[in-house]
Amino acid sequence: MSELVTGDAVVLGLRPAKLPSRALALSIDLVVIGTAFVLVSVGLAVATSGLDEAAFAAVSVATFLLVLVGAPIAVETLSHGRSLGKLACGLRVVRDDGGPIRFRHALVRGAMGVVEILMTLGVVASIASLVSARGRRLGDVFAGTLVVRERLPAGRSAAVPPPPPWLVGRFAGLDLSAVPDELWLAVRQYLTRMHQLDADVGRAMAGRLAGELAGWTGVPAPVGVPAAAYLAAVVNERQARDAHRMLAASRSSADRPSGTGTGWPMGPPGPTGEGGSGKPGAGVSEGPRGSGAGPAAPVDAAHPAPPAATGFAPPG
């Protein structure tokens, strides 16, 4: 597997896409774009039937540039590298350092695509992709981009290390609903590879990710808590909430008689020993209910205690 390395020497867990998957994604995109081009061309032909040949030629060229060249550039820019075909095949265009592409990257890829895909029927792009170790066509080389696989088969991704026990349940009040998926992915990639990084680079990367995460949640990391441990604890909190929701939904569906309401339960069943009293549980609500920096909460079913060996040391 050819791995991506960011400017901070962080190895990303993304696999470069090879020719078969890229060809399938491109075929889907070409079918969609070709259909749109035909429909627009027919509509313009009817609307401009009274124009002379020069005006009709100008309209035809403009239609070609806008639909076959401009549309793919706009789609890749607005979707941050995921066209319809790439979305269907689980692919995405990213920068060489793993970051999201911008307009200039999409523009270079689109301009080169006219030559190596449209004018040569994909022959040049196929040869370049086969020769490249990371499956890049000429447009990717000039733009500094790479097409990667976003979806990996089950069992391929590394496990996120559990948080230290002294942080379990401490961030139950954080509002995680606004955190974008891209940031969750970056945090997960860092946590699964933090022991492979240089110590200074790892600390700088963890600090930057913790700052971004705190900006989305509105609550900074507690003083004295290492950034990496903070990231692991917040990721564990999110996973616990997801698992708790699924458990609560399955139990509610099993216990609810047919024809009753479909609302979510107020909270998870009570802890073991209270007979499942159904008291609302902390960690289920996404709303902020505190600074998230208070004393450690007791471990409950939503936050099972992780193993002692977590790779994190408690603050001195």
Coordinates of C-alpha atoms in Angstrom, one line a residue:
M1 CA 0.0 0.0 0.0
S2 CA 1.3 3.4 -0.9
E3 CA 0.7 5.6 2.1
L4 CA 0.1 9.4 2.2
V5 CA 2.3 11.5 4.4
T6 CA 1.3 15.0 5.4
G7 CA 3.6 18.0 5.8
D8 CA 3.8 17.1 9.5
A9 CA 4.9 13.6 8.7
V10 CA 1.6 12.1 9.7
V11 CA 0.9 8.9 7.8
L12 CA -2.7 8.9 6.6
G13 CA -4.7 5.6 6.5
L14 CA -6.0 6.2 3.0
R15 CA -5.3 3.9 0.0
P16 CA -4.6 5.5 -3.4
A17 CA -7.2 4.4 -5.9
K18 CA -6.1 2.3 -8.8
L19 CA -7.2 2.3 -12.4
P20 CA -10.2 -0.1 -12.3
S21 CA -12.0 1.9 -9.5
R22 CA -11.1 5.2 -11.1
A23 CA -12.3 4.1 -14.5
L24 CA -15.6 3.0 -13.1
A25 CA -16.1 6.3 -11.3
L26 CA -15.1 8.2 -14.5
S27 CA -17.6 6.2 -16.5
I28 CA -20.4 7.2 -14.2
D29 CA -19.3 10.8 -14.4
L30 CA -19.1 10.7 -18.2
V31 CA -22.6 9.2 -18.5
V32 CA -24.0 11.9 -16.3
I33 CA -22.1 14.8 -17.9
G34 CA -22.8 13.4 -21.4
T35 CA -26.5 13.2 -20.8
A36 CA -26.5 16.8 -19.4
F37 CA -24.5 18.0 -22.5
V38 CA -26.9 16.4 -24.9
L39 CA -30.0 17.8 -23.2
V40 CA -28.4 21.3 -23.0
S41 CA -27.3 21.1 -26.6
V42 CA -30.7 20.1 -27.9
G43 CA -32.3 22.9 -25.8
L44 CA -29.9 25.5 -27.1
A45 CA -30.3 24.2 -30.7
V46 CA -34.0 24.8 -30.5
A47 CA -33.6 28.2 -28.8
T48 CA -30.9 29.5 -31.3
S49 CA -32.4 28.1 -34.5
G50 CA -32.6 31.6 -35.9
L51 CA -28.9 32.5 -35.4
D52 CA -26.3 32.4 -38.1
E53 CA -23.5 29.8 -38.3
A54 CA -20.9 31.9 -36.5
A55 CA -23.2 32.6 -33.6
F56 CA -24.3 29.0 -33.4
A57 CA -20.7 27.8 -33.4
A58 CA -19.9 30.2 -30.5
V59 CA -22.9 28.9 -28.5
S60 CA -21.7 25.3 -29.2
V61 CA -18.2 26.1 -27.9
A62 CA -19.5 27.8 -24.9
T63 CA -21.8 24.9 -24.1
F64 CA -18.9 22.5 -24.5
L65 CA -16.7 24.5 -22.1
L66 CA -19.4 25.1 -19.5
V67 CA -20.9 21.6 -19.4
L68 CA -18.0 19.2 -20.2
V69 CA -15.2 21.3 -18.6
G70 CA -16.8 23.8 -16.2
A71 CA -19.3 21.5 -14.6
P72 CA -16.7 18.8 -13.4
I73 CA -14.5 21.6 -12.0
A74 CA -17.4 23.2 -10.1
V75 CA -18.6 19.8 -8.7
E76 CA -15.1 18.8 -7.5
T77 CA -14.6 22.2 -5.9
L78 CA -17.9 22.4 -4.1
S79 CA -17.8 18.7 -3.0
H80 CA -14.1 18.8 -2.0
G81 CA -13.1 16.2 -4.5
R82 CA -16.2 13.9 -4.7
S83 CA -18.0 13.8 -7.9
L84 CA -21.1 11.5 -8.4
G85 CA -19.0 8.7 -9.7
K86 CA -16.4 9.0 -7.0
L87 CA -19.1 9.1 -4.4
A88 CA -20.6 5.9 -5.7
C89 CA -17.2 4.2 -5.8
G90 CA -16.0 5.5 -2.4
L91 CA -13.3 7.7 -3.9
R92 CA -12.2 11.2 -3.2
V93 CA -9.6 13.6 -4.7
V94 CA -7.2 15.0 -2.1
R95 CA -4.0 17.0 -2.1
D96 CA -0.7 15.3 -1.9
D97 CA -0.6 16.1 1.8
G98 CA -4.0 14.6 2.3
G99 CA -5.9 17.9 2.6
P100 CA -9.1 18.9 0.7
I101 CA -8.6 20.3 -2.8
R102 CA -9.5 23.8 -3.7
F103 CA -10.6 25.5 -6.9
R104 CA -7.1 25.7 -8.4
H105 CA -6.6 22.0 -8.0
A106 CA -9.9 21.2 -9.7
L107 CA -9.1 23.7 -12.4
V108 CA -5.8 22.1 -13.3
R109 CA -7.3 18.6 -13.2
G110 CA -10.3 19.7 -15.4
A111 CA -8.1 21.4 -18.0
M112 CA -5.7 18.4 -18.2
G113 CA -8.7 16.1 -18.4
V114 CA -9.8 17.7 -21.6
V115 CA -6.6 16.5 -23.2
E116 CA -6.0 13.2 -21.6
I117 CA -9.6 12.0 -21.2
L118 CA -11.9 13.7 -23.7
M119 CA -9.5 14.3 -26.7
T120 CA -7.7 10.9 -26.4
L121 CA -10.7 8.9 -25.2
G122 CA -8.9 8.2 -21.9
V123 CA -5.9 6.5 -23.4
V124 CA -3.3 9.0 -22.0
A125 CA -5.0 9.0 -18.6
S126 CA -5.0 5.2 -18.5
I127 CA -1.3 4.9 -19.4
A128 CA -0.3 7.5 -16.9
S129 CA -2.4 5.8 -14.2
L130 CA -0.8 2.4 -14.9
V131 CA 2.7 3.8 -14.9
S132 CA 2.2 5.8 -11.7
A133 CA 2.9 3.9 -8.4
R134 CA -0.1 5.7 -6.9
G135 CA -2.4 5.6 -9.9
R136 CA -2.2 9.3 -10.7
R137 CA -3.0 10.7 -14.2
L138 CA -1.3 13.7 -15.6
G139 CA -3.9 16.1 -14.2
D140 CA -3.1 14.8 -10.7
V141 CA 0.6 15.2 -11.2
F142 CA 0.3 18.8 -12.4
A143 CA -2.3 19.7 -9.8
G144 CA -0.5 18.0 -6.9
T145 CA -3.5 15.8 -6.1
L146 CA -4.3 12.1 -5.6
V147 CA -7.4 10.0 -5.8
V148 CA -7.8 7.9 -2.7
R149 CA -10.3 5.3 -1.4
E150 CA -12.5 6.5 1.4
R151 CA -14.2 3.2 2.1
L152 CA -12.0 0.3 3.1
P153 CA -13.1 -3.3 3.6
A154 CA -14.0 -4.3 7.1
G155 CA -11.1 -5.2 9.3
R156 CA -8.6 -3.0 7.4
S157 CA -8.7 0.0 9.7
A158 CA -6.6 0.2 12.8
A159 CA -8.3 0.4 16.2
V160 CA -8.4 3.7 18.0
P161 CA -6.6 3.4 21.4
P162 CA -8.9 3.7 24.4
P163 CA -8.6 6.8 26.6
P164 CA -6.9 6.7 30.0
P165 CA -9.3 5.6 32.8
W166 CA -9.0 9.0 34.5
L167 CA -10.7 10.6 31.5
V168 CA -13.5 8.2 30.9
G169 CA -16.9 9.9 31.2
R170 CA -15.3 13.3 31.8
F171 CA -16.7 14.8 28.5
A172 CA -20.2 13.5 28.8
G173 CA -21.6 17.1 28.5
L174 CA -19.8 18.1 25.3
D175 CA -22.0 19.0 22.3
L176 CA -20.5 16.9 19.5
S177 CA -23.2 17.4 16.9
A178 CA -21.4 20.2 15.0
V179 CA -18.1 18.5 14.6
P180 CA -17.6 17.7 10.9
D181 CA -16.8 14.2 9.7
E182 CA -13.5 15.3 8.2
L183 CA -12.2 16.3 11.6
W184 CA -13.3 13.0 13.2
L185 CA -11.4 11.2 10.4
A186 CA -8.2 13.3 11.0
V187 CA -8.4 12.7 14.7
R188 CA -8.8 9.0 14.2
Q189 CA -5.9 8.8 11.8
Y190 CA -3.7 10.6 14.2
L191 CA -4.7 8.4 17.2
T192 CA -4.1 5.2 15.3
R193 CA -0.6 6.3 14.2
M194 CA 0.6 8.6 17.0
H195 CA 3.2 6.2 18.2
Q196 CA 4.8 6.1 14.7
L197 CA 5.5 9.9 14.8
D198 CA 8.3 11.9 16.1
A199 CA 7.5 13.1 19.6
D200 CA 7.6 16.9 18.7
V201 CA 5.6 16.4 15.5
G202 CA 3.1 14.3 17.4
R203 CA 2.6 16.9 20.1
A204 CA 2.2 19.7 17.6
M205 CA -0.3 17.6 15.5
A206 CA -2.3 16.7 18.6
G207 CA -2.4 20.3 19.8
R208 CA -3.7 21.5 16.5
L209 CA -6.4 18.9 16.3
A210 CA -7.4 19.5 19.9
G211 CA -7.7 23.2 19.2
E212 CA -9.9 22.5 16.1
L213 CA -12.1 20.1 18.1
A214 CA -12.4 22.6 21.0
G215 CA -13.5 25.2 18.5
W216 CA -16.4 23.1 17.2
T217 CA -17.5 21.9 20.7
G218 CA -17.1 25.4 22.3
V219 CA -15.2 23.9 25.3
P220 CA -11.4 23.9 25.4
A221 CA -9.4 20.9 26.6
P222 CA -9.0 20.9 30.4
V223 CA -5.8 22.3 31.8
G224 CA -3.2 19.6 32.4
V225 CA -4.8 17.0 30.1
P226 CA -2.5 16.0 27.2
A227 CA -3.9 16.9 23.8
A228 CA -3.7 13.2 22.6
A229 CA -5.5 11.9 25.7
Y230 CA -8.2 14.6 25.3
L231 CA -8.7 13.5 21.6
A232 CA -8.9 9.9 22.6
A233 CA -11.4 10.6 25.4
V234 CA -13.7 12.7 23.1
V235 CA -13.6 10.0 20.4
N236 CA -14.5 7.4 23.0
E237 CA -17.3 9.6 24.2
R238 CA -18.7 9.8 20.7
Q239 CA -18.4 6.1 20.1
A240 CA -20.2 5.4 23.5
R241 CA -23.0 7.7 22.5
D242 CA -23.5 6.0 19.2
A243 CA -23.5 2.6 20.8
H244 CA -25.9 3.7 23.5
R245 CA -28.3 5.2 20.9
M246 CA -28.3 2.0 19.0
L247 CA -28.9 -0.1 22.1
A248 CA -31.7 2.3 23.3
A249 CA -33.3 2.2 19.9
S250 CA -33.2 -1.6 19.6
R251 CA -34.7 -2.0 23.1
S252 CA -37.4 0.6 22.5
S253 CA -38.3 -1.1 19.2
A254 CA -38.5 -4.5 21.0
D255 CA -40.6 -3.2 23.9
R256 CA -43.0 -0.9 22.1
P257 CA -46.3 -2.4 21.1
S258 CA -47.3 -2.2 17.5
G259 CA -48.9 1.2 16.5
T260 CA -47.4 3.3 19.4
G261 CA -45.3 6.3 18.9
T262 CA -41.8 6.2 17.5
G263 CA -40.0 8.8 19.7
W264 CA -36.7 8.1 21.3
P265 CA -36.7 7.1 24.9
M266 CA -35.7 9.7 27.5
G267 CA -32.5 8.0 28.3
P268 CA -30.8 4.6 28.5
P269 CA -31.9 2.0 31.0
G270 CA -30.6 2.5 34.5
P271 CA -27.3 0.9 35.6
T272 CA -27.2 -2.6 36.7
G273 CA -28.6 -3.1 40.2
E274 CA -31.4 -0.4 39.8
G275 CA -33.7 -2.6 37.9
G276 CA -33.5 -0.6 34.6
S277 CA -35.5 2.3 36.0
G278 CA -35.0 4.3 32.8
K279 CA -33.5 7.3 34.4
P280 CA -32.0 9.7 31.9
G281 CA -28.4 9.0 31.5
A282 CA -25.5 11.4 31.0
G283 CA -23.7 11.1 27.8
V284 CA -26.8 10.6 25.7
S285 CA -27.8 14.2 25.2
E286 CA -25.8 16.1 22.7
G287 CA -26.5 19.5 24.3
P288 CA -23.9 21.2 26.4
R289 CA -24.4 20.7 30.1
G290 CA -21.2 21.9 31.6
S291 CA -17.7 22.8 30.8
G292 CA -16.6 19.2 30.4
A293 CA -13.6 19.9 32.6
G294 CA -15.1 18.8 36.0
P295 CA -14.1 15.9 38.1
A296 CA -14.2 12.4 36.5
A297 CA -17.7 10.9 36.3
P298 CA -18.3 7.4 37.6
V299 CA -17.9 4.7 35.0
D300 CA -21.2 3.3 33.8
A301 CA -22.6 1.2 31.0
A302 CA -22.1 4.0 28.5
H303 CA -18.4 4.4 29.4
P304 CA -16.9 1.0 30.0
A305 CA -13.5 1.2 31.7
P306 CA -10.7 0.7 29.2
P307 CA -7.7 -1.5 29.8
A308 CA -5.0 -0.1 31.9
A309 CA -2.5 0.0 29.1
T310 CA -3.7 2.9 27.0
G311 CA -0.5 4.5 25.9
F312 CA -1.4 7.7 27.8
A313 CA 0.2 8.8 31.1
P314 CA -1.9 10.7 33.7
P315 CA -0.9 14.3 34.2
G316 CA 1.9 14.8 36.7

